[in-house]
PDB file of C-alpha atoms in Angstrom:
ATOM      1  CA  ALA A   1      -4.662  12.017 -13.292  1.00 71.00           C
ATOM      2  CA  GLN A   2      -6.430  12.150  -9.534  1.00 80.00           C
ATOM      3  CA  SER A   3      -5.844  14.642  -7.239  1.00 87.00           C
ATOM      4  CA  VAL A   4      -6.695  16.497  -3.558  1.00 92.00           C
ATOM      5  CA  THR A   5      -6.708  20.229  -2.385  1.00 95.00           C
ATOM      6  CA  GLN A   6      -6.896  21.114   1.202  1.00 96.00           C
ATOM      7  CA  LEU A   7      -8.165  24.725   1.157  1.00 91.00           C
ATOM      8  CA  ASP A   8      -6.924  25.665   4.456  1.00 94.00           C
ATOM      9  CA  SER A   9      -3.355  24.877   5.916  1.00 94.00           C
ATOM     10  CA  GLN A  10      -3.845  25.969   9.520  1.00 96.00           C
ATOM     11  CA  VAL A  11      -7.486  25.974  11.340  1.00 97.00           C
ATOM     12  CA  PRO A  12      -7.132  27.662  14.544  1.00 97.00           C
ATOM     13  CA  VAL A  13     -10.861  27.402  16.733  1.00 97.00           C
ATOM     14  CA  PHE A  14     -11.541  27.443  20.618  1.00 97.00           C
ATOM     15  CA  GLU A  15     -12.673  24.353  22.588  1.00 97.00           C
ATOM     16  CA  GLU A  16     -16.081  23.837  21.842  1.00 97.00           C
ATOM     17  CA  ALA A  17     -17.060  25.791  19.063  1.00 98.00           C
ATOM     18  CA  PRO A  18     -18.388  23.546  15.222  1.00 98.00           C
ATOM     19  CA  VAL A  19     -15.359  23.042  12.635  1.00 98.00           C
ATOM     20  CA  GLU A  20     -15.401  22.900   8.749  1.00 98.00           C
ATOM     21  CA  LEU A  21     -11.938  21.003   6.955  1.00 98.00           C
ATOM     22  CA  ARG A  22     -12.342  21.802   3.084  1.00 97.00           C
ATOM     23  CA  CYS A  23     -11.483  18.898   0.847  1.00 97.00           C
ATOM     24  CA  ASN A  24     -12.295  19.485  -3.029  1.00 96.00           C
ATOM     25  CA  TYR A  25     -11.517  16.389  -5.699  1.00 92.00           C
ATOM     26  CA  SER A  26     -10.659  16.252  -9.620  1.00 87.00           C
ATOM     27  CA  SER A  27     -12.619  13.768 -10.748  1.00 72.00           C
ATOM     28  CA  SER A  28     -14.834  12.835 -13.123  1.00 63.00           C
ATOM     29  CA  VAL A  29     -15.839   9.488 -12.180  1.00 72.00           C
ATOM     30  CA  SER A  30     -17.277   7.707  -9.543  1.00 73.00           C
ATOM     31  CA  VAL A  31     -14.432   7.253  -6.412  1.00 84.00           C
ATOM     32  CA  TYR A  32     -13.822   6.788  -3.071  1.00 90.00           C
ATOM     33  CA  LEU A  33     -13.199   9.399  -0.854  1.00 93.00           C
ATOM     34  CA  PHE A  34     -11.221   8.699   2.814  1.00 95.00           C
ATOM     35  CA  TRP A  35     -10.032  11.389   5.866  1.00 97.00           C
ATOM     36  CA  TYR A  36      -7.669  10.432   7.937  1.00 97.00           C
ATOM     37  CA  VAL A  37      -6.130  11.655  11.205  1.00 97.00           C
ATOM     38  CA  GLN A  38      -2.843  11.913  12.009  1.00 94.00           C
ATOM     39  CA  TYR A  39      -1.836  12.394  15.908  1.00 92.00           C
ATOM     40  CA  PRO A  40       1.749  13.950  16.586  1.00 85.00           C
ATOM     41  CA  ASN A  41       4.287  10.521  15.925  1.00 80.00           C
ATOM     42  CA  GLN A  42       1.647   8.664  14.986  1.00 84.00           C
ATOM     43  CA  GLY A  43       0.678   6.656  11.555  1.00 86.00           C
ATOM     44  CA  LEU A  44      -2.670   7.856   9.678  1.00 93.00           C
ATOM     45  CA  GLN A  45      -5.952   6.609  10.888  1.00 94.00           C
ATOM     46  CA  LEU A  46      -8.797   6.720   9.176  1.00 95.00           C
ATOM     47  CA  LEU A  47     -11.654   8.387  10.653  1.00 96.00           C
ATOM     48  CA  LEU A  48     -14.079   8.041   8.428  1.00 96.00           C
ATOM     49  CA  LYS A  49     -14.815   6.473   4.343  1.00 94.00           C
ATOM     50  CA  TYR A  50     -17.496   7.166   1.644  1.00 93.00           C
ATOM     51  CA  LEU A  51     -17.627   4.031  -1.059  1.00 88.00           C
ATOM     52  CA  SER A  52     -21.267   4.770  -2.672  1.00 86.00           C
ATOM     53  CA  GLY A  53     -24.642   4.984  -0.856  1.00 87.00           C
ATOM     54  CA  SER A  54     -25.798   7.951   1.581  1.00 89.00           C
ATOM     55  CA  THR A  55     -23.721  11.013   0.863  1.00 90.00           C
ATOM     56  CA  LEU A  56     -23.537  12.004   4.710  1.00 95.00           C
ATOM     57  CA  VAL A  57     -20.491   9.628   6.376  1.00 96.00           C
ATOM     58  CA  LYS A  58     -20.272   9.237  10.190  1.00 96.00           C
ATOM     59  CA  GLY A  59     -16.876   8.912  11.434  1.00 95.00           C
ATOM     60  CA  ILE A  60     -15.154   8.425  14.767  1.00 94.00           C
ATOM     61  CA  ASN A  61     -15.027  10.721  17.337  1.00 93.00           C
ATOM     62  CA  GLY A  62     -18.036  12.820  16.224  1.00 96.00           C
ATOM     63  CA  PHE A  63     -16.561  13.743  13.104  1.00 97.00           C
ATOM     64  CA  GLU A  64     -18.922  13.947   9.452  1.00 97.00           C
ATOM     65  CA  ALA A  65     -18.241  14.612   6.039  1.00 97.00           C
ATOM     66  CA  GLU A  66     -20.247  15.001   3.381  1.00 95.00           C
ATOM     67  CA  PHE A  67     -20.030  13.673  -0.113  1.00 94.00           C
ATOM     68  CA  ASN A  68     -20.963  16.525  -3.035  1.00 93.00           C
ATOM     69  CA  LYS A  69     -20.735  14.957  -6.189  1.00 89.00           C
ATOM     70  CA  SER A  70     -21.580  18.202  -8.447  1.00 90.00           C
ATOM     71  CA  GLN A  71     -19.003  20.137  -5.997  1.00 91.00           C
ATOM     72  CA  THR A  72     -16.417  17.404  -5.682  1.00 92.00           C
ATOM     73  CA  SER A  73     -16.577  18.166  -2.010  1.00 94.00           C
ATOM     74  CA  PHE A  74     -16.022  15.878   0.637  1.00 96.00           C
ATOM     75  CA  HIS A  75     -15.713  18.605   3.196  1.00 97.00           C
ATOM     76  CA  LEU A  76     -14.846  16.968   7.195  1.00 98.00           C
ATOM     77  CA  ARG A  77     -17.320  18.930  10.190  1.00 98.00           C
ATOM     78  CA  LYS A  78     -17.443  18.582  13.807  1.00 98.00           C
ATOM     79  CA  PRO A  79     -20.211  20.390  15.363  1.00 97.00           C
ATOM     80  CA  SER A  80     -18.051  21.206  19.366  1.00 97.00           C
ATOM     81  CA  VAL A  81     -14.319  20.211  19.336  1.00 97.00           C
ATOM     82  CA  HIS A  82     -12.270  19.227  22.240  1.00 97.00           C
ATOM     83  CA  ILE A  83      -8.291  19.710  22.528  1.00 96.00           C
ATOM     84  CA  SER A  84      -7.833  16.087  22.063  1.00 95.00           C
ATOM     85  CA  ASP A  85      -9.067  16.708  18.235  1.00 97.00           C
ATOM     86  CA  THR A  86      -5.405  19.221  17.984  1.00 96.00           C
ATOM     87  CA  ALA A  87      -3.803  17.251  14.847  1.00 96.00           C
ATOM     88  CA  GLU A  88      -3.354  16.647  11.320  1.00 96.00           C
ATOM     89  CA  TYR A  89      -6.116  15.675   8.934  1.00 97.00           C
ATOM     90  CA  PHE A  90      -5.696  14.293   6.050  1.00 97.00           C
ATOM     91  CA  CYS A  91      -7.983  14.018   2.793  1.00 96.00           C
ATOM     92  CA  ALA A  92      -7.682  11.353   0.203  1.00 94.00           C
ATOM     93  CA  VAL A  93      -9.311  10.017  -3.059  1.00 91.00           C
ATOM     94  CA  SER A  94      -9.062   7.012  -4.960  1.00 88.00           C
ATOM     95  CA  GLY A  95     -10.253   4.550  -7.637  1.00 80.00           C
ATOM     96  CA  SER A  96     -10.463   7.707 -10.250  1.00 67.00           C
ATOM     97  CA  GLY A  97      -9.317   6.147 -14.037  1.00 65.00           C
ATOM     98  CA  GLY A  98      -8.988   2.510 -12.601  1.00 67.00           C
ATOM     99  CA  SER A  99      -6.746   4.134 -10.373  1.00 72.00           C
ATOM    100  CA  TYR A 100      -7.193   2.669  -6.621  1.00 79.00           C
ATOM    101  CA  ILE A 101      -3.405   4.172  -5.267  1.00 86.00           C
ATOM    102  CA  PRO A 102      -5.190   6.684  -2.622  1.00 90.00           C
ATOM    103  CA  THR A 103      -3.722  10.143  -3.758  1.00 91.00           C
ATOM    104  CA  PHE A 104      -3.505  12.782  -0.249  1.00 93.00           C
ATOM    105  CA  GLY A 105      -4.207  15.830   0.101  1.00 94.00           C
ATOM    106  CA  ARG A 106      -1.455  18.724   2.083  1.00 93.00           C
ATOM    107  CA  GLY A 107      -3.249  17.937   5.127  1.00 95.00           C
ATOM    108  CA  THR A 108      -5.100  20.442   6.997  1.00 96.00           C
ATOM    109  CA  SER A 109      -3.629  21.460  10.729  1.00 96.00           C
ATOM    110  CA  LEU A 110      -6.377  22.099  13.032  1.00 97.00           C
ATOM    111  CA  ILE A 111      -5.465  23.831  16.630  1.00 97.00           C
ATOM    112  CA  VAL A 112      -7.947  23.606  19.358  1.00 97.00           C
ATOM    113  CA  HIS A 113      -7.891  26.507  21.717  1.00 96.00           C
ATOM    114  CA  PRO A 114      -8.884  25.957  25.439  1.00 95.00           C
TER     115      PRO A 114
ATOM    116  CA  GLY D   1       0.389  -8.870  13.936  1.00 54.00           C
ATOM    117  CA  ALA D   2      -2.594  -6.668  15.198  1.00 79.00           C
ATOM    118  CA  GLY D   3      -1.656  -3.906  12.692  1.00 93.00           C
ATOM    119  CA  VAL D   4       0.906  -2.097  10.275  1.00 96.00           C
ATOM    120  CA  SER D   5       4.372  -2.954  12.303  1.00 96.00           C
ATOM    121  CA  GLN D   6       7.060  -0.699  10.246  1.00 97.00           C
ATOM    122  CA  SER D   7      10.773  -0.929  11.096  1.00 97.00           C
ATOM    123  CA  PRO D   8      13.015   1.052  12.545  1.00 97.00           C
ATOM    124  CA  SER D   9      10.952   3.785  14.234  1.00 96.00           C
ATOM    125  CA  ASN D  10      14.086   5.990  13.577  1.00 97.00           C
ATOM    126  CA  LYS D  11      16.799   5.546  11.646  1.00 98.00           C
ATOM    127  CA  VAL D  12      19.797   8.784  11.379  1.00 98.00           C
ATOM    128  CA  THR D  13      22.379   7.731   8.801  1.00 98.00           C
ATOM    129  CA  GLU D  14      25.198   9.324   7.193  1.00 97.00           C
ATOM    130  CA  LYS D  15      24.678  11.021   3.887  1.00 97.00           C
ATOM    131  CA  GLY D  16      25.766   9.010   1.074  1.00 97.00           C
ATOM    132  CA  LYS D  17      25.060   5.622   3.182  1.00 98.00           C
ATOM    133  CA  ASP D  18      22.668   2.848   1.942  1.00 98.00           C
ATOM    134  CA  VAL D  19      19.819   2.114   4.628  1.00 98.00           C
ATOM    135  CA  GLU D  20      16.559  -0.078   4.597  1.00 98.00           C
ATOM    136  CA  LEU D  21      12.770   0.520   5.862  1.00 98.00           C
ATOM    137  CA  ARG D  22      11.067  -2.746   6.750  1.00 98.00           C
ATOM    138  CA  CYS D  23       6.968  -3.142   6.763  1.00 98.00           C
ATOM    139  CA  ASP D  24       4.952  -6.133   7.710  1.00 97.00           C
ATOM    140  CA  PRO D  25       2.096  -5.225   6.596  1.00 96.00           C
ATOM    141  CA  ILE D  26      -1.564  -6.873   8.322  1.00 95.00           C
ATOM    142  CA  SER D  27      -1.930 -10.476   7.390  1.00 93.00           C
ATOM    143  CA  GLY D  28      -3.276 -10.801   4.781  1.00 90.00           C
ATOM    144  CA  HIS D  29      -3.222  -8.160   2.645  1.00 92.00           C
ATOM    145  CA  THR D  30      -2.274  -8.114  -0.638  1.00 91.00           C
ATOM    146  CA  ALA D  31      -1.946  -4.822  -1.258  1.00 92.00           C
ATOM    147  CA  LEU D  32       0.894  -2.664  -0.057  1.00 94.00           C
ATOM    148  CA  TYR D  33       2.401   1.251  -0.283  1.00 95.00           C
ATOM    149  CA  TRP D  34       4.881   3.682   0.106  1.00 97.00           C
ATOM    150  CA  TYR D  35       4.880   6.854   1.209  1.00 97.00           C
ATOM    151  CA  ARG D  36       6.832   9.596   1.655  1.00 97.00           C
ATOM    152  CA  GLN D  37       5.823  12.682   3.932  1.00 94.00           C
ATOM    153  CA  SER D  38       8.217  15.800   4.516  1.00 90.00           C
ATOM    154  CA  LEU D  39       7.785  18.537   7.312  1.00 81.00           C
ATOM    155  CA  GLY D  40       4.781  20.957   6.133  1.00 72.00           C
ATOM    156  CA  GLN D  41       3.890  18.074   2.603  1.00 78.00           C
ATOM    157  CA  GLY D  42       1.227  16.038   2.482  1.00 85.00           C
ATOM    158  CA  LEU D  43       2.132  11.879   1.584  1.00 92.00           C
ATOM    159  CA  GLU D  44       3.996  11.865  -1.524  1.00 94.00           C
ATOM    160  CA  PHE D  45       3.234   8.418  -2.918  1.00 94.00           C
ATOM    161  CA  LEU D  46       6.538   6.112  -3.382  1.00 96.00           C
ATOM    162  CA  ILE D  47       5.783   2.496  -4.955  1.00 96.00           C
ATOM    163  CA  TYR D  48       2.269  -0.103  -4.633  1.00 93.00           C
ATOM    164  CA  PHE D  49       2.817  -3.852  -4.235  1.00 93.00           C
ATOM    165  CA  GLN D  50       0.281  -6.226  -5.908  1.00 90.00           C
ATOM    166  CA  GLY D  51       1.015  -9.170  -4.286  1.00 89.00           C
ATOM    167  CA  ASN D  52       4.876  -9.532  -5.193  1.00 90.00           C
ATOM    168  CA  SER D  53       4.575  -7.437  -8.026  1.00 90.00           C
ATOM    169  CA  ALA D  54       4.977  -3.764  -8.428  1.00 87.00           C
ATOM    170  CA  PRO D  55       2.718  -2.375 -11.427  1.00 85.00           C
ATOM    171  CA  ASP D  56       2.757   1.391 -10.193  1.00 88.00           C
ATOM    172  CA  LYS D  57       6.204   2.610  -9.252  1.00 89.00           C
ATOM    173  CA  SER D  58       6.193   5.583 -11.190  1.00 89.00           C
ATOM    174  CA  GLY D  59       6.360   7.349  -7.557  1.00 92.00           C
ATOM    175  CA  LEU D  60      10.371   6.176  -6.752  1.00 94.00           C
ATOM    176  CA  PRO D  61      12.018   9.910  -7.339  1.00 93.00           C
ATOM    177  CA  SER D  62      15.328   8.790  -8.484  1.00 94.00           C
ATOM    178  CA  ASP D  63      17.266   5.035  -9.541  1.00 95.00           C
ATOM    179  CA  ARG D  64      18.872   5.486  -5.562  1.00 97.00           C
ATOM    180  CA  PHE D  65      15.272   3.796  -4.429  1.00 97.00           C
ATOM    181  CA  SER D  66      13.610   0.738  -4.887  1.00 96.00           C
ATOM    182  CA  ALA D  67      11.424  -1.601  -2.894  1.00 97.00           C
ATOM    183  CA  GLU D  68      10.760  -5.237  -3.290  1.00 96.00           C
ATOM    184  CA  ARG D  69       8.055  -7.609  -1.219  1.00 96.00           C
ATOM    185  CA  THR D  70       8.501 -11.201  -0.749  1.00 92.00           C
ATOM    186  CA  GLY D  71       5.928 -14.143   0.129  1.00 89.00           C
ATOM    187  CA  GLY D  72       3.288 -11.377  -0.298  1.00 85.00           C
ATOM    188  CA  SER D  73       4.174 -10.078   3.363  1.00 93.00           C
ATOM    189  CA  VAL D  74       7.194  -8.267   4.257  1.00 96.00           C
ATOM    190  CA  SER D  75       8.555  -5.533   2.330  1.00 97.00           C
ATOM    191  CA  THR D  76      11.610  -3.688   2.110  1.00 98.00           C
ATOM    192  CA  LEU D  77      12.136  -0.182   0.970  1.00 98.00           C
ATOM    193  CA  THR D  78      16.638   0.867   0.614  1.00 98.00           C
ATOM    194  CA  ILE D  79      17.752   4.192  -0.255  1.00 98.00           C
ATOM    195  CA  GLN D  80      20.873   4.006  -1.591  1.00 98.00           C
ATOM    196  CA  ARG D  81      23.491   6.780  -1.279  1.00 98.00           C
ATOM    197  CA  THR D  82      21.838   8.779   1.268  1.00 98.00           C
ATOM    198  CA  GLN D  83      21.179  12.655   0.208  1.00 97.00           C
ATOM    199  CA  GLN D  84      20.054  15.254   2.975  1.00 96.00           C
ATOM    200  CA  GLU D  85      17.057  15.680   1.118  1.00 95.00           C
ATOM    201  CA  ASP D  86      16.071  12.250   1.274  1.00 97.00           C
ATOM    202  CA  SER D  87      15.569  13.093   5.110  1.00 96.00           C
ATOM    203  CA  ALA D  88      11.134  12.687   5.693  1.00 96.00           C
ATOM    204  CA  VAL D  89       9.128  10.314   7.643  1.00 95.00           C
ATOM    205  CA  TYR D  90       8.994   6.890   5.237  1.00 97.00           C
ATOM    206  CA  LEU D  91       5.212   5.856   5.707  1.00 96.00           C
ATOM    207  CA  CYS D  92       3.527   2.195   4.609  1.00 97.00           C
ATOM    208  CA  ALA D  93      -0.287   1.218   4.057  1.00 96.00           C
ATOM    209  CA  SER D  94      -1.617  -2.080   2.858  1.00 94.00           C
ATOM    210  CA  THR D  95      -5.472  -3.041   2.431  1.00 91.00           C
ATOM    211  CA  PRO D  96      -6.997  -6.256   2.354  1.00 87.00           C
ATOM    212  CA  THR D  97      -8.542  -5.276  -1.587  1.00 79.00           C
ATOM    213  CA  VAL D  98      -7.598  -1.820  -3.404  1.00 70.00           C
ATOM    214  CA  GLN D  99     -11.120  -0.848  -3.034  1.00 73.00           C
ATOM    215  CA  THR D 100     -10.606  -0.229   0.621  1.00 83.00           C
ATOM    216  CA  GLU D 101      -9.152   2.345   3.417  1.00 89.00           C
ATOM    217  CA  ALA D 102      -5.757   1.671   3.730  1.00 92.00           C
ATOM    218  CA  PHE D 103      -4.038   0.923   7.358  1.00 94.00           C
ATOM    219  CA  PHE D 104      -0.995   2.797   7.916  1.00 95.00           C
ATOM    220  CA  GLY D 105       1.911   1.818  10.217  1.00 95.00           C
ATOM    221  CA  GLN D 106       3.818   4.483  12.483  1.00 94.00           C
ATOM    222  CA  GLY D 107       6.199   5.315  10.298  1.00 94.00           C
ATOM    223  CA  THR D 108       9.797   5.283   9.884  1.00 96.00           C
ATOM    224  CA  ARG D 109      12.191   9.248  10.667  1.00 95.00           C
ATOM    225  CA  LEU D 110      14.858   8.926   8.680  1.00 97.00           C
ATOM    226  CA  THR D 111      17.428  11.965   9.031  1.00 97.00           C
ATOM    227  CA  VAL D 112      20.222  11.752   6.826  1.00 97.00           C
ATOM    228  CA  VAL D 113      22.735  14.045   8.217  1.00 97.00           C
TER     229      VAL D 113
END
């Protein structure tokens, strides 16, 4: 079965600082990887996705992520965060073992301080 | 519609009552998923529909939970004899094919008192 581990439940950071949110997945086969953002009282919105091709994926709002097959990681980065980036971030994987049901991590709460 | 629509957005119910949660997926999306999000937890998979059939309902936590989908479109999640531990946000998502990202609704916040 596929699984996702988000290593940090909460990441506090000051505005304009860089941030990295970590995600590791368990699978020995090709997978599809996603990062979603959830603002308070809203559903999930796609930030970026890796399906194939270039391992560096750029998404909305200045976020990017790098797919590392050897380390089974898909960490999310942003060089300079804004207050408005404060939200819950979820990493997800699908496609492992023929299952395309997205499996989500527990989420990382990004808290940006002024 | 332009996005996935869920109703109601909030539901407060008494313990022991039945509730129905509705999901209107994006038109033409064949795959539909239900997830449950409890406070401080990730998204717990409940059930997956492909068209009107449910090839995977392994995430339904008990036989009090059931779901159906009609016309390859609207889906209803029913919880019978609700318990306090059923309190959570229930999220619905749809995709045009299984190999793309899921599009989520705003969720239904269920509170069992």
